[in-house]
Amino acid sequence: MDELLRDFLTEANEQLAEAESLLVRFERTPSDSSLVASIFRLVHTIKGTSSFIGLVRLQSVAHCAETLLGRMRDGEPPTEQGVSLVLSSIDHIRDLLHDIEANEAEPEGDSSAIIAAIDDYLLNGAASVQASPTVEQAPAAPEVLDPEPAEPAAQAADESAAEDTSKAIAKAPRAADAAETRGNGQAGGGETIRVSVATLESVMQLVSELVLARNQLNELTRHSDNDALKVSLQRLAGLTSDLQDAVMRTRMQPVSRLFGSLPRLVRELSLDLGKKIELVTEGGDTELDRQLIEVIRDPLTHIIRNCADHGLETAEQRVAAGKSPQGEIRIRAYQEAGQFVIEIADDGRGVDLERVKAKAVASKLVREADLAGMTDAEISRFIFEPGFSTAAAVTNVSGRGVGMDVVRSNIESVRGSVELATTKGRGTRLNLRIPLTLAIAPALIVEAAGQRFALPQHSVAEVVEARRGANGTIRSVQDKLVVDLRGEVMPAAEMPNLLGITRPGENAAQSELVVVMRASTSSVGLLVDAVVDVQDIVVKPLSRPIAHLEVFSGQTILGDGSVLLILDPAGIARKLNVAAAAHVARQRGQENDSAALSTRMVMFSTGDGIEKLLPTSIIARIEQVKLENLKRSEIGVVMPYQGTLIPVIELAPSTHTDTVPVIVVSVAGVLFGLSVMRIFDIVEDTVEIDVPSEDGATLGTCRVNGHVVDLLDPMELLDRARAVGARAAVDKSKSVLLLTGDARAIDLVRPLVKAAGYHVTVAQSATAVSALANTQARVDAVLLDLDVPVPDSAELANISEWIGRAPVIGLTRDGDNSGNAGSAKNPNVSATAGFDRRQILHVLKSNIAAA
Amino acid sequence: MQETKNEVTAAASSPSQPMSCFSVYVGEHMFGIPVSDTQCIFRVDKITPVPLSPRQIAGLANLRGRALAVVSLKSKFDGSAADIKPGALAIGFQVASDDYALVIDRVGEVLAVEPGQRMSLPSHVSADHARLIEGLYKVGDDLVTVLNVRELFA
């Protein structure tokens, strides 16, 4: 059965039961107007939902009952006939529900009898109903399976108004009947039971304690030699993790619950605005913590209103712009990198950035001079400022300037973020990213003022080592501490001062760590002594006696049993009184034109002699990854990152160190890693490409701060990363055989070719070649080292049968890198490439494509 | 360890029935704490100080996965800064669904307190202290000051 329908049936049956009991109380104490109001609401809910699901007959009956209840709510004294009629209609609704549950559709026939009876009552008052026989017919309508329901209503209508007792007697069998009906219904749809959230929470709590106990046991037995104990402990540990997952899942609900109400909203908007709008939803089965579903409900509604009102054009405008007259709002939910993402895209006119600029200046959010240095993305973020609206006219749908800032603060309150991308004339896309569950968040554990604190990772922009003093990063201005980071000056705080802890006799360290935190619109630097750890914490609200402390947002208990306080960046910013100065922080230190065009980039080497650059804007994180965590799976190299696996492109040859620096890049919503040799620095400069590249991997070569560097092409890297992912689906990747006697060549060429998405087999000796030939594995291309051939290359003659028509590409170090077919050194070679990364890939690509 | 599942619900009023009290000691002073209000008696392992917090909050302690606000009974009465050593004895309470630990020096025996033993509080007890006291009882030769747990953590 449709989930929506099933939920409705469960809820409606409960609501009916409640309404019924309330109604009986109401009849006894008609002075209690809150009772009838409650009943009215219950019936109204049933009416609303049934209309939404398209249960017309149910809706019409509920509508009548609602009208009748409305009269009573407005002060009309409840006559027994009136109450009986409501009860009859409730019975009738229940019978309908019963039928719907059995047949997944409304039964044939109509409910005109009961509707007519109520209408008659409403028009003529109690007397006429008593005279009218229609009530008797109503519950006995053909679709009623059990003839008994006719009894009470008929009885009620026949009895005189004074006889309360007989009424009560009549009620009794009805209630029993109702219970039975519900019982049957639940037996039919018995895959779910309703459990109170409090119960789930307490189970969750117990599991958290179990996890703690397990961790303690692990610690105690770490040095034990008792294998039997260790084996059972491992089992316990595994089961505990599974249990934790399972309990977490009980809190998860598919977002289709959220999507369910959207078609109606869009239909109404479409009518109100006179625009043709199509709604497309994808990923409704993506699951999210139930609490979070409620949190995003309002923001989502608001964004859709905005899309429909501001984003989409009228049909005429669309046709004039060469688009289809029907606008589209596309909503997609998916999980990515441990986060839940909901994407709302329209194909409308896009955000008018010029108007945003003008409005931002007019509302004094920014100085005109600063606008020049801002990217489109930065400008579009003004939309999320309080009181900002670019709508020329305020409509009743949207445009009152309350909204997008509320959207942002709602999402940020659950540690999420909002991104906006817009293209003029093509549309706007909003991404809401929120954690999968509120209960667990990754956090930095920092040490400061002799104590450990947790800092939610979503609010940490970066951690830098900094020096104090006139030339250092940490300076004081008017006795206030500031951090001057790459020209951006932000307020800073020392933890002991901030927390009122005095550390007598202790000199400030020469070099300190600055944690740069994002607090809504401003940045704050927090000076800490050390970053101790990064771990997932279970966030709990602050105990009441300390709940008023604004610098803390919660508390948590770590695996070792210690209690940590969670720092609140927004609270710290408030305490530093920087909220008012939010936009000053945006101001760049240098206010010349070149600063506006300069880009911040990470400089690193991949071991091929020339430094590489990537803009920091696309870098999510830089990590030292243990070699054992770089897994060579069937689909390429992957590594664990925030709970998922991300593809890793190996830019540097494998080393003999234990860890490898990996740059985690996020391009177009795809996360992937780049393993490199060494990371040098973050540089900031204008980038002007002196030597454009013909190859895809680099955009070109340029001079930055006196270094000659290659600027990598993020899009090309993205393609390669996607290739790693795509290979999961296409299990047969192109297979390349590398034949060389040179160990160094293997180190250089193999990772390169592999990173490009090929499957690489290496043979260093004649025996290896013949062994491979015996397997008859498919080969799509051969890379043959011409300078340091495999010893006893005569074997090569034997493999031609095996490799078939696969191209043989010669690799040479002597500069003959023309890529021409044929070679003096080996007649089998169809092309040659120099010992150059780009050429090898290029020749390989074109030859495999040609083959 | 003794454990009961009680929550301090209503503000304590004069008992009309006999009640059981733990006798607890801070230095030489003895106090009575109604058994029905307590959750458990345990030793505080490690306390996380809470900067900027009210003076009587010594910090947060972990009791089986729950964080309890630790209050020192001594500092509650003499106004001194809470100085709590690891391993200190504490009584766990739940007041309005918040968890608290009251640090004491030692626990004595359980006393039965009869309504008839109630005496009026000496008039020179300061109002601040009187607020924390449910009543004074004469049990045998001892004078027992029974605490008002709800006010202790208010």
Tab-separated table of N, CA, C and O in Angstrom, chain A residues 467-525:
chain	number	residue	atom	x	y	z
A	467	ARG	N	52.429	33.518	14.733
A	467	ARG	CA	53.341	34.147	15.691
A	467	ARG	C	52.728	35.437	16.197
A	467	ARG	O	51.952	36.089	15.522
A	468	ARG	N	53.162	35.809	17.372
A	468	ARG	CA	52.733	37.052	17.970
A	468	ARG	C	53.708	38.158	17.635
A	468	ARG	O	54.854	37.893	17.313
A	469	GLY	N	53.261	39.376	17.756
A	469	GLY	CA	54.200	40.491	17.643
A	469	GLY	C	53.893	41.362	16.457
A	469	GLY	O	52.951	41.107	15.699
A	470	ALA	N	54.714	42.402	16.317
A	470	ALA	CA	54.456	43.426	15.315
A	470	ALA	C	54.389	42.845	13.910
A	470	ALA	O	53.557	43.245	13.100
A	471	ASN	N	55.278	41.873	13.620
A	471	ASN	CA	55.285	41.332	12.265
A	471	ASN	C	54.524	40.020	12.167
A	471	ASN	O	54.423	39.430	11.105
A	472	GLY	N	54.058	39.544	13.274
A	472	GLY	CA	53.401	38.244	13.286
A	472	GLY	C	51.962	38.318	12.831
A	472	GLY	O	51.452	39.378	12.453
A	473	THR	N	51.315	37.202	12.880
A	473	THR	CA	49.924	37.112	12.472
A	473	THR	C	49.002	37.625	13.571
A	473	THR	O	47.954	38.197	13.303
A	474	ILE	N	49.442	37.402	14.827
A	474	ILE	CA	48.615	37.837	15.947
A	474	ILE	C	49.117	39.186	16.432
A	474	ILE	O	50.271	39.317	16.840
A	475	ARG	N	48.278	40.179	16.358
A	475	ARG	CA	48.688	41.522	16.787
A	475	ARG	C	47.632	42.094	17.685
A	475	ARG	O	46.522	41.569	17.782
A	476	SER	N	48.026	43.206	18.333
A	476	SER	CA	46.943	43.843	19.062
A	476	SER	C	46.717	45.244	18.520
A	476	SER	O	47.640	45.961	18.154
A	477	VAL	N	45.446	45.582	18.398
A	477	VAL	CA	45.016	46.881	17.916
A	477	VAL	C	44.166	47.476	19.025
A	477	VAL	O	43.161	46.887	19.414
A	478	GLN	N	44.586	48.627	19.541
A	478	GLN	CA	43.846	49.269	20.638
A	478	GLN	C	43.601	48.275	21.765
A	478	GLN	O	42.485	48.150	22.268
A	479	ASP	N	44.616	47.518	22.110
A	479	ASP	CA	44.514	46.527	23.178
A	479	ASP	C	43.617	45.350	22.846
A	479	ASP	O	43.340	44.527	23.699
A	480	LYS	N	43.126	45.345	21.629
A	480	LYS	CA	42.290	44.203	21.258
A	480	LYS	C	43.104	43.304	20.342
A	480	LYS	O	43.825	43.770	19.468
A	481	LEU	N	42.937	42.029	20.566
A	481	LEU	CA	43.702	41.068	19.788
A	481	LEU	C	43.050	40.873	18.415
A	481	LEU	O	41.832	40.710	18.311
A	482	VAL	N	43.879	40.904	17.379
A	482	VAL	CA	43.358	40.592	16.050
A	482	VAL	C	44.280	39.598	15.378
A	482	VAL	O	45.441	39.443	15.759
A	483	VAL	N	43.736	38.919	14.399
A	483	VAL	CA	44.543	38.003	13.598
A	483	VAL	C	44.565	38.561	12.185
A	483	VAL	O	43.512	38.861	11.616
A	484	ASP	N	45.776	38.752	11.675
A	484	ASP	CA	45.936	39.281	10.326
A	484	ASP	C	46.343	38.110	9.451
A	484	ASP	O	47.485	37.683	9.449
A	485	LEU	N	45.371	37.569	8.748
A	485	LEU	CA	45.635	36.366	7.985
A	485	LEU	C	45.500	36.671	6.494
A	485	LEU	O	44.404	36.957	6.032
A	486	ARG	N	46.607	36.629	5.798
A	486	ARG	CA	46.631	36.904	4.363
A	486	ARG	C	45.860	38.174	4.032
A	486	ARG	O	45.053	38.224	3.114
A	487	GLY	N	46.063	39.185	4.859
A	487	GLY	CA	45.452	40.469	4.558
A	487	GLY	C	44.069	40.652	5.118
A	487	GLY	O	43.513	41.734	5.103
A	488	GLU	N	43.476	39.575	5.608
A	488	GLU	CA	42.150	39.718	6.207
A	488	GLU	C	42.330	39.841	7.715
A	488	GLU	O	42.970	39.016	8.350
A	489	VAL	N	41.760	40.899	8.278
A	489	VAL	CA	41.925	41.131	9.707
A	489	VAL	C	40.643	40.737	10.422
A	489	VAL	O	39.559	41.190	10.054
A	490	MET	N	40.779	39.870	11.385
A	490	MET	CA	39.578	39.451	12.116
A	490	MET	C	39.839	39.509	13.615
A	490	MET	O	40.973	39.388	14.064
A	491	PRO	N	38.769	39.710	14.384
A	491	PRO	CA	38.946	39.743	15.834
A	491	PRO	C	39.385	38.379	16.345
A	491	PRO	O	39.036	37.352	15.782
A	492	ALA	N	40.172	38.403	17.393
A	492	ALA	CA	40.664	37.147	17.939
A	492	ALA	C	40.490	37.140	19.437
A	492	ALA	O	40.333	38.186	20.063
A	493	ALA	N	40.505	35.957	20.007
A	493	ALA	CA	40.343	35.847	21.450
A	493	ALA	C	41.285	34.799	21.996
A	493	ALA	O	41.508	33.768	21.374
A	494	GLU	N	41.855	35.115	23.159
A	494	GLU	CA	42.620	34.119	23.869
A	494	GLU	C	41.662	33.396	24.790
A	494	GLU	O	40.863	34.022	25.494
A	495	MET	N	41.779	32.100	24.820
A	495	MET	CA	40.825	31.331	25.613
A	495	MET	C	40.830	31.715	27.093
A	495	MET	O	39.757	31.866	27.679
A	496	PRO	N	41.981	31.858	27.735
A	496	PRO	CA	41.931	32.200	29.163
A	496	PRO	C	41.184	33.502	29.411
A	496	PRO	O	40.366	33.590	30.338
A	497	ASN	N	41.421	34.510	28.573
A	497	ASN	CA	40.708	35.773	28.732
A	497	ASN	C	39.223	35.594	28.501
A	497	ASN	O	38.394	36.076	29.271
A	498	LEU	N	38.927	34.889	27.411
A	498	LEU	CA	37.539	34.699	27.027
A	498	LEU	C	36.764	33.999	28.138
A	498	LEU	O	35.621	34.320	28.419
A	499	LEU	N	37.423	33.035	28.760
A	499	LEU	CA	36.726	32.221	29.745
A	499	LEU	C	36.986	32.673	31.174
A	499	LEU	O	36.560	32.026	32.115
A	500	GLY	N	37.711	33.801	31.298
A	500	GLY	CA	37.938	34.328	32.633
A	500	GLY	C	38.820	33.439	33.494
A	500	GLY	O	38.673	33.395	34.707
A	501	ILE	N	39.708	32.710	32.853
A	501	ILE	CA	40.627	31.870	33.614
A	501	ILE	C	41.973	32.601	33.674
A	501	ILE	O	42.481	33.040	32.637
A	502	THR	N	42.540	32.715	34.838
A	502	THR	CA	43.853	33.350	34.928
A	502	THR	C	44.913	32.275	35.004
A	502	THR	O	44.763	31.278	35.691
A	503	ARG	N	45.943	32.486	34.226
A	503	ARG	CA	47.056	31.535	34.285
A	503	ARG	C	48.270	32.270	34.815
A	503	ARG	O	49.064	32.792	34.054
A	504	PRO	N	48.402	32.354	36.127
A	504	PRO	CA	49.466	33.185	36.674
A	504	PRO	C	50.851	32.654	36.314
A	504	PRO	O	51.084	31.442	36.278
A	505	GLY	N	51.747	33.606	36.050
A	505	GLY	CA	53.148	33.260	35.850
A	505	GLY	C	53.448	32.512	34.574
A	505	GLY	O	54.538	32.015	34.392
A	506	GLU	N	52.491	32.431	33.693
A	506	GLU	CA	52.754	31.672	32.473
A	506	GLU	C	52.933	32.632	31.297
A	506	GLU	O	52.071	33.464	31.020
A	507	ASN	N	54.037	32.521	30.632
A	507	ASN	CA	54.276	33.397	29.503
A	507	ASN	C	53.569	32.856	28.269
A	507	ASN	O	53.497	31.657	28.068
A	508	ALA	N	53.082	33.762	27.462
A	508	ALA	CA	52.440	33.341	26.235
A	508	ALA	C	53.474	32.685	25.331
A	508	ALA	O	54.591	33.146	25.222
A	509	ALA	N	53.067	31.603	24.732
A	509	ALA	CA	54.006	30.880	23.870
A	509	ALA	C	54.383	31.734	22.666
A	509	ALA	O	53.626	32.616	22.255
A	510	GLN	N	55.544	31.487	22.142
A	510	GLN	CA	56.017	32.254	20.986
A	510	GLN	C	55.129	32.014	19.767
A	510	GLN	O	54.771	32.929	19.060
A	511	SER	N	54.829	30.768	19.546
A	511	SER	CA	53.991	30.472	18.394
A	511	SER	C	52.746	29.741	18.879
A	511	SER	O	52.817	28.929	19.795
A	512	GLU	N	51.621	30.116	18.301
A	512	GLU	CA	50.369	29.544	18.782
A	512	GLU	C	49.526	29.085	17.616
A	512	GLU	O	49.813	29.389	16.468
A	513	LEU	N	48.475	28.391	17.944
A	513	LEU	CA	47.565	27.954	16.913
A	513	LEU	C	46.352	28.869	16.909
A	513	LEU	O	45.805	29.183	17.964
A	514	VAL	N	45.963	29.284	15.716
A	514	VAL	CA	44.747	30.078	15.587
A	514	VAL	C	43.712	29.223	14.881
A	514	VAL	O	43.962	28.738	13.776
A	515	VAL	N	42.593	29.025	15.528
A	515	VAL	CA	41.487	28.339	14.874
A	515	VAL	C	40.586	29.418	14.298
A	515	VAL	O	40.048	30.239	15.039
A	516	VAL	N	40.471	29.438	12.971
A	516	VAL	CA	39.616	30.437	12.343
A	516	VAL	C	38.216	29.851	12.232
A	516	VAL	O	38.019	28.803	11.622
A	517	MET	N	37.271	30.520	12.886
A	517	MET	CA	35.921	29.993	12.915
A	517	MET	C	34.969	30.904	12.163
A	517	MET	O	35.086	32.116	12.219
A	518	ARG	N	34.033	30.282	11.502
A	518	ARG	CA	32.990	31.028	10.830
A	518	ARG	C	31.807	31.143	11.778
A	518	ARG	O	31.326	30.140	12.298
A	519	ALA	N	31.389	32.367	12.037
A	519	ALA	CA	30.199	32.561	12.854
A	519	ALA	C	29.244	33.396	12.029
A	519	ALA	O	29.463	34.581	11.866
A	520	SER	N	28.227	32.776	11.507
A	520	SER	CA	27.281	33.340	10.530
A	520	SER	C	27.986	34.199	9.492
A	520	SER	O	28.479	33.688	8.501
A	521	THR	N	28.102	35.503	9.689
A	521	THR	CA	28.659	36.292	8.605
A	521	THR	C	30.093	36.729	8.861
A	521	THR	O	30.732	37.293	7.988
A	522	SER	N	30.596	36.485	10.064
A	522	SER	CA	31.929	36.984	10.349
A	522	SER	C	32.876	35.845	10.697
A	522	SER	O	32.464	34.724	10.932
A	523	SER	N	34.150	36.148	10.712
A	523	SER	CA	35.134	35.163	11.110
A	523	SER	C	35.745	35.596	12.433
A	523	SER	O	35.899	36.781	12.701
A	524	VAL	N	36.097	34.635	13.237
A	524	VAL	CA	36.709	34.909	14.524
A	524	VAL	C	37.906	33.981	14.666
A	524	VAL	O	37.835	32.809	14.303
A	525	GLY	N	39.007	34.541	15.166
A	525	GLY	CA	40.165	33.696	15.425
A	525	GLY	C	40.211	33.336	16.895
A	525	GLY	O	40.065	34.190	17.759
